[in-house]
Amino acid sequence: MNLHELTIHDAQDLLKNKEISAKELTRAVFDRIDTVEPSVDAYISVTKDIALSQADAADKAISGDNIKTLTGIPLAVKDLICTKGVATTCASKILKNFIPPYDATVTEKLNAAGAVMVGKVNMDEFAMGSSTENSGFKVTKNPWNLSHVPGGSSGGSAAAVAADMCLGALGSDTGGSIRQPASHCGVVGIKPTYGRVSRFGLVAFASSLDQIGPLAKDVTDAAILLQVISGYDPKDSTSIDKPTPDYRAALPGGIKGLKIGIPKEYHASNGMSPDVLSAVQNAMNFYKDAGAELVDISLPHSEYAVAAYYLIAPAEACSNLARYDGVKYGVRDKESSGLIDMYRNTRSSGFGPEVQRRILLGTYALSAGYYDAYYKKASQIRTLIKNDFMQAFEACDIILSPVTPSTAFKIGENVDDPLTMYLSDIFTLSANLAGIPGLSVPCGISGDGLPIGLQLMGNYFAENTILNAAYYFEQATEFHKLRPKI
Ligand code: GLN
């Protein structure tokens, strides 16, 4: 097996037994990047010098038997997570020169665990999108079929993992941005409970929804990464002071007696691709045959999730993005004649069309006279959606559903149709509105050879329950072993 194809847990063993060195592993990943990155375009910046010196340090640590969880493991980081001294652009022209003077808490945690940073990966600008086509720099391609999107907004993370250009990656999920690209690229992605992982140093899109999480080649790797980045952080007032369980150790827990909720609203066939529907149904049958109990549940307010999300997220975004004005951060338009002119020109040329659309939507939803009709109503719906989940979790332990209605669409297919693009998040948004954890695990391949993901959602802080159920499925199936032929 080529070294770049290794999972994190396999690489951990080989490094620990000194069968490979961190330097060899890191070089293998960079060779892989040289070969496939020209066709995939997953990276915004590749940090080879940093990686090689981190790999050196890892090899020294290994020879002194001072091994930490991620010692010598090459990882990629979504380009909206601050990395001290390394450009963090959010895939936006307005931040193309921004070099953070500090590390995000998750970056610090990766460093402290001995990880090797391969580079910063592409995304939709400020994480607004579902295809990575909204990047201000380039479009990432799906390694399974280069004419299709990798999903988004963490499309660079998912594509880099799927194409073996890193062993794992961090992404962020505000409405589905870890789970949907994971599903489209045939990798595992988990959005943790809101508050499980610190957001300090994550460039804010919609602060009440954003959460950082891992994308990985299998469930074990996702559990390992989640373990490293989780935990209370006094620097993030929304992070929650609750001990982190040992996710990896708990994986073989089994599923006997597990109650799996099947929401009737998420399994209607209208608008769903038949391939997705049948893969998800096969997964349901698998669990039933394995001794789980399938329970019919209802999430009656989920039909309003898209509308509520697309008011709340833009409202928060327009306020978060007000800071990019040419004065405090990032690029400034130098041709302008006065202050107002400078603001206007900086923001008009620095932000792409989708970001501008969200700012306009959000400003409208928050403006006097409209606030009660839009933002307030959306917030009320959010509470109803949360209550639906709380009621459902009285009858079941986890909820099973598709991740997205279809497999990865073609590049360009939906760019002029924001509404269709927004609808691709229909099954993922509710978990963010409620704050509960959700993951995507590969569960099928469509007739045209594209991966399909299965979504499992859990109650607050029940990451271990959904990871265990995903692990059980994974161990009995081969989907996670299928790799794109690139
Ligand atoms: N696709 C959704 C949006 O465009 C979700 C993005 C995300 O989770 N960051 O807002």
Coordinates of C-alpha atoms and ligand atoms in Angstrom, one line a residue:
M1 CA 0.0 0.0 0.0
N2 CA 1.2 3.5 -0.8
L3 CA 1.8 5.6 2.3
H4 CA -0.5 8.4 1.3
E5 CA -3.4 5.9 1.3
L6 CA -3.0 5.1 5.0
T7 CA -5.7 5.8 7.6
I8 CA -4.6 7.8 10.7
H9 CA -5.0 4.7 12.9
D10 CA -2.8 2.5 10.6
A11 CA -0.2 5.3 10.3
Q12 CA -0.2 5.6 14.1
D13 CA 0.8 2.0 14.4
L14 CA 3.4 2.1 11.7
L15 CA 5.0 5.2 13.2
K16 CA 4.9 3.9 16.7
N17 CA 6.6 0.6 15.7
K18 CA 9.1 2.7 13.7
E19 CA 8.2 0.9 10.5
I20 CA 7.9 4.2 8.7
S21 CA 9.1 7.7 9.6
A22 CA 7.0 10.8 9.8
K23 CA 9.2 12.4 7.2
E24 CA 8.6 9.5 4.7
L25 CA 4.9 9.7 5.3
T26 CA 4.9 13.5 4.9
R27 CA 6.9 13.3 1.7
A28 CA 4.6 10.6 0.3
V29 CA 1.6 13.0 0.9
F30 CA 3.4 15.8 -0.9
D31 CA 4.3 13.5 -3.8
R32 CA 0.6 12.7 -4.0
I33 CA -0.3 16.4 -4.0
D34 CA 2.1 17.0 -6.8
T35 CA 0.4 14.2 -8.8
V36 CA -3.3 14.9 -8.3
E37 CA -3.7 18.5 -7.0
P38 CA -3.4 20.0 -10.5
S39 CA -6.7 18.2 -11.4
V40 CA -8.5 18.4 -8.0
D41 CA -7.6 21.9 -6.8
A42 CA -8.3 21.2 -3.1
Y43 CA -5.6 23.4 -1.6
I44 CA -5.4 27.2 -1.3
S45 CA -1.9 27.0 0.3
V46 CA 0.5 24.1 0.8
T47 CA 2.7 24.5 3.8
K48 CA 5.5 22.1 2.9
D49 CA 8.3 23.8 4.9
I50 CA 6.2 23.8 8.0
A51 CA 5.2 20.2 7.4
L52 CA 8.7 19.0 6.9
S53 CA 10.0 20.6 10.1
Q54 CA 7.0 19.3 12.0
A55 CA 7.7 15.9 10.6
D56 CA 11.3 16.2 11.8
A57 CA 10.2 17.1 15.2
A58 CA 7.8 14.1 15.1
D59 CA 10.6 11.7 14.2
K60 CA 12.6 13.0 17.1
A61 CA 9.7 12.6 19.5
I62 CA 9.1 9.0 18.2
S63 CA 12.8 8.1 18.7
G64 CA 12.5 9.3 22.3
D65 CA 9.2 7.4 22.7
N66 CA 7.4 10.6 23.3
I67 CA 4.4 9.9 21.1
K68 CA 1.2 11.8 21.2
T69 CA -2.1 11.0 19.5
L70 CA -1.3 12.7 16.1
T71 CA 2.5 12.6 16.2
G72 CA 3.6 12.7 12.5
I73 CA 0.1 12.6 11.0
P74 CA -0.3 14.9 7.9
L75 CA -3.5 16.8 8.1
A76 CA -5.2 19.7 6.2
V77 CA -7.1 22.6 7.7
K78 CA -10.0 24.5 6.2
D79 CA -8.9 28.0 5.3
L80 CA -11.2 29.7 7.8
I81 CA -9.5 28.3 10.8
C82 CA -6.7 30.7 12.0
T83 CA -3.2 29.4 11.7
K84 CA -0.5 31.6 13.2
G85 CA 1.8 33.0 10.5
V86 CA 0.0 31.2 7.7
A87 CA -2.5 33.0 5.4
T88 CA -6.2 32.3 6.4
T89 CA -8.3 33.6 3.5
C90 CA -11.7 32.1 3.9
A91 CA -11.4 31.7 0.2
S92 CA -12.3 35.4 -0.1
K93 CA -10.4 38.1 -2.0
I94 CA -11.1 40.4 0.9
L95 CA -8.9 38.3 3.2
K96 CA -6.3 37.2 0.6
N97 CA -3.5 38.9 2.6
F98 CA -4.7 38.1 6.1
I99 CA -2.0 36.3 8.1
P100 CA -3.4 35.6 11.6
P101 CA -1.1 36.6 14.5
Y102 CA -2.6 33.7 16.6
D103 CA -3.7 30.1 16.3
A104 CA -7.3 28.9 16.7
T105 CA -7.8 26.7 19.7
V106 CA -8.3 23.7 17.4
T107 CA -5.0 24.5 15.6
E108 CA -3.2 24.7 18.9
K109 CA -4.7 21.3 19.9
L110 CA -3.6 19.7 16.6
N111 CA -0.1 21.1 17.2
A112 CA 0.0 20.0 20.8
A113 CA -1.0 16.5 19.6
G114 CA 2.0 16.4 17.3
A115 CA 0.2 16.8 13.9
V116 CA 1.9 17.8 10.7
M117 CA 0.1 20.6 8.8
V118 CA 0.0 19.9 5.0
G119 CA -1.8 23.1 4.1
K120 CA -5.0 25.1 4.1
V121 CA -7.9 23.8 2.0
N122 CA -10.4 25.5 -0.3
M123 CA -14.0 26.2 0.6
D124 CA -17.0 28.4 -0.5
E125 CA -16.2 32.0 0.4
F126 CA -16.8 32.5 4.1
A127 CA -18.4 29.0 4.1
M128 CA -21.4 30.2 2.2
G129 CA -22.3 27.5 -0.3
S130 CA -22.8 23.8 -1.0
S131 CA -20.4 23.2 -3.9
T132 CA -17.0 25.1 -3.3
E133 CA -17.9 26.9 -6.5
N134 CA -18.2 30.1 -4.5
S135 CA -14.5 30.2 -3.6
G136 CA -12.9 33.5 -4.6
F137 CA -9.9 31.6 -5.9
K138 CA -10.7 28.3 -7.7
V139 CA -13.3 25.5 -8.0
T140 CA -12.4 22.2 -6.3
K141 CA -13.3 19.1 -8.2
N142 CA -14.7 15.9 -6.9
P143 CA -12.0 13.2 -7.1
W144 CA -14.6 10.6 -8.0
N145 CA -15.5 12.5 -11.2
L146 CA -13.7 15.7 -12.0
S147 CA -16.7 17.3 -13.7
H148 CA -18.7 17.2 -10.5
V149 CA -18.5 19.3 -7.4
P150 CA -17.1 18.0 -4.2
G151 CA -19.9 19.6 -2.2
G152 CA -19.4 22.4 0.2
S153 CA -18.5 24.5 1.9
S154 CA -15.7 22.2 3.2
G155 CA -15.2 20.8 -0.3
G156 CA -11.4 21.2 -0.2
S157 CA -11.3 19.2 3.0
A158 CA -13.4 16.4 1.7
A159 CA -11.7 16.3 -1.7
A160 CA -8.2 16.3 -0.1
V161 CA -9.1 13.4 2.2
A162 CA -10.8 11.4 -0.6
A163 CA -7.9 11.9 -3.0
D164 CA -5.3 10.9 -0.3
M165 CA -3.7 14.4 -0.2
C166 CA -3.8 14.3 3.6
L167 CA -4.7 11.6 6.1
G168 CA -7.6 13.7 7.6
A169 CA -8.8 17.3 7.7
L170 CA -10.8 19.8 9.7
G171 CA -13.9 21.5 8.3
S172 CA -16.7 23.6 9.6
D173 CA -20.4 23.0 9.5
T174 CA -23.0 25.8 9.8
G175 CA -25.8 24.1 7.8
G176 CA -24.2 20.9 6.5
S177 CA -20.8 21.9 5.3
I178 CA -19.0 18.9 6.8
R179 CA -21.6 16.3 6.2
Q180 CA -22.7 17.2 2.7
P181 CA -19.1 17.3 1.2
A182 CA -18.2 14.1 3.2
S183 CA -21.2 12.4 1.6
H184 CA -20.3 13.6 -1.9
C185 CA -16.7 12.5 -1.6
G186 CA -17.2 9.2 0.1
V187 CA -15.5 10.1 3.4
V188 CA -16.7 10.3 7.0
G189 CA -17.5 13.7 8.4
I190 CA -19.0 14.7 11.8
K191 CA -20.5 17.9 13.0
P192 CA -20.3 17.9 16.8
T193 CA -22.8 19.2 19.3
Y194 CA -22.8 23.1 19.4
G195 CA -20.3 23.9 22.1
R196 CA -18.4 20.6 22.0
V197 CA -15.4 22.1 20.0
S198 CA -14.1 25.6 20.6
R199 CA -14.8 28.2 17.9
F200 CA -12.0 30.5 19.0
G201 CA -10.1 31.4 15.9
L202 CA -12.8 30.1 13.5
V203 CA -13.7 33.0 11.3
A204 CA -17.3 33.5 12.0
F205 CA -20.1 33.0 9.5
A206 CA -23.2 32.4 11.6
S207 CA -22.0 32.2 15.2
S208 CA -25.0 30.4 16.7
L209 CA -24.7 27.6 14.1
D210 CA -21.0 27.3 13.3
Q211 CA -19.1 24.2 14.6
I212 CA -15.7 22.7 13.7
G213 CA -15.4 19.0 13.0
P214 CA -13.3 16.4 11.3
L215 CA -13.4 14.8 7.8
A216 CA -11.7 11.4 7.7
K217 CA -11.2 8.2 5.8
D218 CA -13.1 6.1 8.3
V219 CA -15.1 6.3 11.5
T220 CA -12.1 5.4 13.7
D221 CA -10.1 8.3 12.3
A222 CA -13.0 10.7 12.7
A223 CA -13.3 9.6 16.4
I224 CA -9.5 10.1 16.9
L225 CA -9.6 13.6 15.4
L226 CA -12.8 14.6 17.3
Q227 CA -11.2 13.5 20.5
V228 CA -8.2 15.8 19.9
I229 CA -10.2 18.9 19.1
S230 CA -13.0 18.6 21.6
G231 CA -13.2 20.2 25.0
Y232 CA -14.0 23.3 27.0
D233 CA -12.3 26.5 26.1
P234 CA -12.6 29.6 28.2
K235 CA -11.8 31.7 25.1
D236 CA -15.1 30.6 23.5
S237 CA -18.1 31.6 25.7
T238 CA -20.3 29.1 23.9
S239 CA -18.0 26.2 24.5
I240 CA -19.4 23.8 27.1
D241 CA -17.6 22.5 30.2
K242 CA -18.2 18.8 29.9
P243 CA -15.5 16.1 29.9
T244 CA -14.7 14.5 26.5
P245 CA -15.4 10.8 26.4
D246 CA -12.9 8.4 24.8
Y247 CA -14.7 8.2 21.5
R248 CA -12.3 5.7 19.9
A249 CA -12.3 3.3 22.8
A250 CA -16.1 3.2 22.8
L251 CA -16.4 2.4 19.1
P252 CA -16.9 -1.4 19.3
G253 CA -19.9 -0.9 21.7
G254 CA -22.4 -2.6 19.3
I255 CA -25.9 -1.6 18.5
K256 CA -28.1 -4.2 20.2
G257 CA -31.3 -2.6 21.3
L258 CA -30.4 0.7 19.7
K259 CA -33.6 2.6 18.8
I260 CA -33.2 4.3 15.5
G261 CA -35.7 7.0 14.6
I262 CA -36.8 7.2 11.0
P263 CA -38.3 10.7 10.4
K264 CA -41.2 10.3 7.9
E265 CA -40.5 13.8 6.6
Y266 CA -36.9 12.9 5.5
H267 CA -37.8 9.7 3.7
A268 CA -40.4 11.0 1.2
S269 CA -39.3 10.0 -2.3
N270 CA -40.3 13.4 -4.0
G271 CA -37.2 15.2 -5.2
M272 CA -34.9 12.5 -4.0
S273 CA -32.6 10.6 -6.3
P274 CA -33.7 6.9 -6.4
D275 CA -30.1 5.8 -5.8
V276 CA -29.9 7.8 -2.6
L277 CA -33.3 6.5 -1.5
S278 CA -32.4 2.9 -2.0
A279 CA -28.9 3.2 -0.4
V280 CA -30.5 4.7 2.7
Q281 CA -33.2 2.1 2.8
N282 CA -30.6 -0.6 2.6
A283 CA -28.8 0.9 5.6
M284 CA -32.1 0.9 7.5
N285 CA -32.6 -2.8 6.7
F286 CA -29.1 -3.5 7.7
Y287 CA -29.6 -2.0 11.1
K288 CA -32.9 -3.8 11.6
D289 CA -31.4 -7.2 10.7
A290 CA -28.5 -6.5 13.1
G291 CA -30.9 -6.1 16.0
A292 CA -31.6 -2.4 16.2
E293 CA -35.2 -1.3 16.5
L294 CA -36.5 1.1 13.9
V295 CA -39.0 3.6 15.3
D296 CA -41.2 5.9 13.2
I297 CA -40.8 9.5 14.3
S298 CA -41.9 12.8 13.0
L299 CA -40.1 16.1 12.8
P300 CA -43.1 18.2 11.7
H301 CA -41.4 21.6 11.6
S302 CA -38.5 20.4 9.4
E303 CA -40.3 21.7 6.3
Y304 CA -39.6 25.3 7.6
A305 CA -35.9 24.6 8.3
V306 CA -34.6 25.9 5.0
A307 CA -36.6 29.1 5.3
A308 CA -35.6 29.7 8.9
Y309 CA -31.9 28.9 8.3
Y310 CA -31.7 31.2 5.3
L311 CA -32.9 34.1 7.5
I312 CA -30.9 33.3 10.6
A313 CA -27.6 32.5 8.9
P314 CA -27.5 35.6 6.6
A315 CA -28.7 37.8 9.5
E316 CA -25.7 36.7 11.6
A317 CA -23.4 36.8 8.6
C318 CA -24.2 40.3 7.7
S319 CA -23.3 41.4 11.2
N320 CA -20.2 39.3 11.4
L321 CA -19.0 40.5 8.0
A322 CA -19.4 44.2 8.8
R323 CA -15.8 44.1 10.1
Y324 CA -14.4 43.7 6.6
D325 CA -14.5 47.3 5.7
G326 CA -11.1 48.1 4.4
V327 CA -10.1 49.7 7.7
K328 CA -9.7 46.9 10.2
Y329 CA -8.9 43.8 8.2
G330 CA -7.9 42.7 4.8
V331 CA -7.8 44.3 1.5
R332 CA -8.6 48.1 1.0
D333 CA -9.6 49.7 -2.3
K334 CA -7.0 52.4 -2.8
E335 CA -8.6 54.3 -5.7
S336 CA -11.6 55.6 -3.7
S337 CA -12.0 59.3 -3.0
G338 CA -13.7 59.3 0.4
L339 CA -14.5 57.0 3.4
I340 CA -18.0 55.9 2.2
D341 CA -16.6 55.4 -1.3
M342 CA -13.8 53.3 0.1
Y343 CA -16.2 51.1 2.1
R344 CA -18.4 50.6 -0.9
N345 CA -15.6 49.8 -3.3
T346 CA -13.7 47.6 -0.9
R347 CA -16.7 45.5 -0.1
S348 CA -18.0 45.4 -3.7
S349 CA -14.7 44.1 -5.1
G350 CA -13.6 42.1 -2.1
F351 CA -16.8 39.9 -1.6
G352 CA -18.1 37.5 -4.3
P353 CA -21.8 37.5 -5.4
E354 CA -23.0 34.9 -2.9
V355 CA -21.5 36.7 0.1
Q356 CA -23.1 39.9 -1.2
R357 CA -26.4 38.2 -1.6
R358 CA -26.3 36.9 2.0
I359 CA -25.3 40.4 3.4
L360 CA -28.3 41.9 1.6
L361 CA -30.7 39.2 2.8
G362 CA -29.4 39.5 6.3
T363 CA -29.6 43.3 6.4
Y364 CA -33.1 43.1 5.1
A365 CA -34.2 40.5 7.6
L366 CA -32.8 42.6 10.5
S367 CA -34.0 46.0 9.5
A368 CA -36.6 47.9 11.5
G369 CA -40.1 47.0 10.4
Y370 CA -39.1 43.6 9.1
Y371 CA -37.3 42.2 12.1
D372 CA -40.5 40.8 13.7
A373 CA -41.8 39.3 10.5
Y374 CA -38.5 37.6 9.5
Y375 CA -35.7 37.2 12.0
K376 CA -38.0 36.8 15.0
K377 CA -40.3 34.4 13.2
A378 CA -37.3 32.4 12.1
S379 CA -36.0 32.2 15.7
Q380 CA -39.4 31.0 16.9
I381 CA -39.3 28.2 14.2
R382 CA -35.9 27.3 15.4
T383 CA -37.2 26.6 18.9
L384 CA -40.0 24.5 17.4
I385 CA -37.4 22.5 15.4
K386 CA -35.4 21.9 18.5
N387 CA -38.5 20.8 20.4
D388 CA -39.3 18.3 17.6
F389 CA -35.9 16.7 18.1
M390 CA -36.3 16.7 21.9
Q391 CA -39.6 14.9 21.5
A392 CA -38.1 12.4 19.0
F393 CA -35.2 11.6 21.3
E394 CA -37.7 10.4 23.9
A395 CA -38.6 7.6 21.5
C396 CA -35.3 6.9 19.9
D397 CA -31.5 7.1 20.5
I398 CA -30.4 8.2 17.1
I399 CA -32.0 9.5 13.9
L400 CA -31.3 8.1 10.5
S401 CA -31.7 10.0 7.2
P402 CA -30.1 10.8 3.9
V403 CA -27.4 13.5 4.0
T404 CA -28.5 15.2 0.7
P405 CA -31.3 14.5 -1.8
S406 CA -28.9 13.6 -4.6
T407 CA -25.3 12.7 -5.3
A408 CA -22.7 15.4 -6.3
F409 CA -24.1 17.5 -9.1
K410 CA -22.1 18.8 -12.1
I411 CA -19.9 21.8 -11.8
G412 CA -21.9 24.8 -13.1
E413 CA -25.3 22.9 -12.9
N414 CA -26.7 25.0 -10.1
V415 CA -24.7 28.2 -10.0
D416 CA -27.4 30.4 -11.4
D417 CA -30.0 28.8 -9.2
P418 CA -29.4 29.7 -5.6
L419 CA -32.7 28.2 -4.4
T420 CA -31.9 24.7 -5.8
M421 CA -28.4 25.1 -4.2
Y422 CA -30.0 26.0 -0.8
L423 CA -32.3 23.0 -1.0
S424 CA -29.4 20.6 -1.1
D425 CA -29.0 21.3 2.6
I426 CA -32.6 20.3 3.4
F427 CA -31.6 17.3 5.6
T428 CA -28.6 18.8 7.3
L429 CA -29.7 22.3 8.4
S430 CA -32.0 21.2 11.2
A431 CA -29.2 19.7 13.2
N432 CA -27.4 23.1 13.2
L433 CA -30.6 24.9 14.1
A434 CA -31.1 22.6 17.1
G435 CA -27.4 22.3 17.9
I436 CA -27.3 18.5 17.9
P437 CA -24.5 16.4 16.5
G438 CA -24.7 14.6 13.1
L439 CA -22.4 12.6 10.9
S440 CA -22.1 11.3 7.4
V441 CA -20.8 7.8 6.7
P442 CA -20.5 6.2 3.2
C443 CA -23.4 3.9 2.5
G444 CA -23.5 3.4 -1.3
I445 CA -22.4 4.3 -4.8
S446 CA -24.8 5.6 -7.4
G447 CA -25.3 4.1 -10.9
D448 CA -22.9 6.7 -12.2
G449 CA -20.2 5.9 -9.7
L450 CA -20.6 8.7 -7.1
P451 CA -20.6 8.1 -3.4
I452 CA -23.7 8.3 -1.2
G453 CA -23.6 9.2 2.5
L454 CA -25.9 8.1 5.4
Q455 CA -26.7 10.7 8.1
L456 CA -27.0 9.7 11.7
M457 CA -28.0 12.4 14.2
G458 CA -27.8 12.2 18.0
N459 CA -29.0 13.9 21.1
Y460 CA -26.8 16.7 22.6
F461 CA -23.3 15.3 23.4
A462 CA -24.2 11.9 22.1
E463 CA -21.4 11.9 19.6
N464 CA -20.3 8.5 20.9
T465 CA -23.7 7.0 20.1
I466 CA -23.7 8.1 16.5
L467 CA -20.0 7.2 16.1
N468 CA -20.7 3.7 17.4
A469 CA -23.6 3.1 15.1
A470 CA -21.6 4.4 12.1
Y471 CA -18.6 2.2 13.1
Y472 CA -20.9 -0.9 13.3
F473 CA -22.2 -0.2 9.8
E474 CA -18.7 0.5 8.5
Q475 CA -17.3 -2.7 9.9
A476 CA -20.0 -4.7 8.1
T477 CA -19.7 -2.9 4.7
E478 CA -17.0 -2.1 2.2
F479 CA -18.1 1.4 1.1
H480 CA -15.4 3.2 3.1
K481 CA -12.8 1.1 1.4
L482 CA -13.8 2.2 -2.1
R483 CA -11.5 5.0 -3.3
P484 CA -11.7 7.2 -6.3
K485 CA -9.6 6.1 -9.2
I486 CA -7.6 9.3 -9.6
Ligands
GLN1 N1 -24.7 25.3 2.4 C1 -25.1 26.1 3.5 C2 -25.0 27.5 3.3 O1 -24.7 27.9 2.2 C3 -24.3 25.6 4.7 C4 -22.9 26.1 4.7 C5 -22.2 25.7 5.9 O2 -22.5 24.8 6.6 N2 -21.1 26.4 6.1 O3 -25.1 28.3 4.1

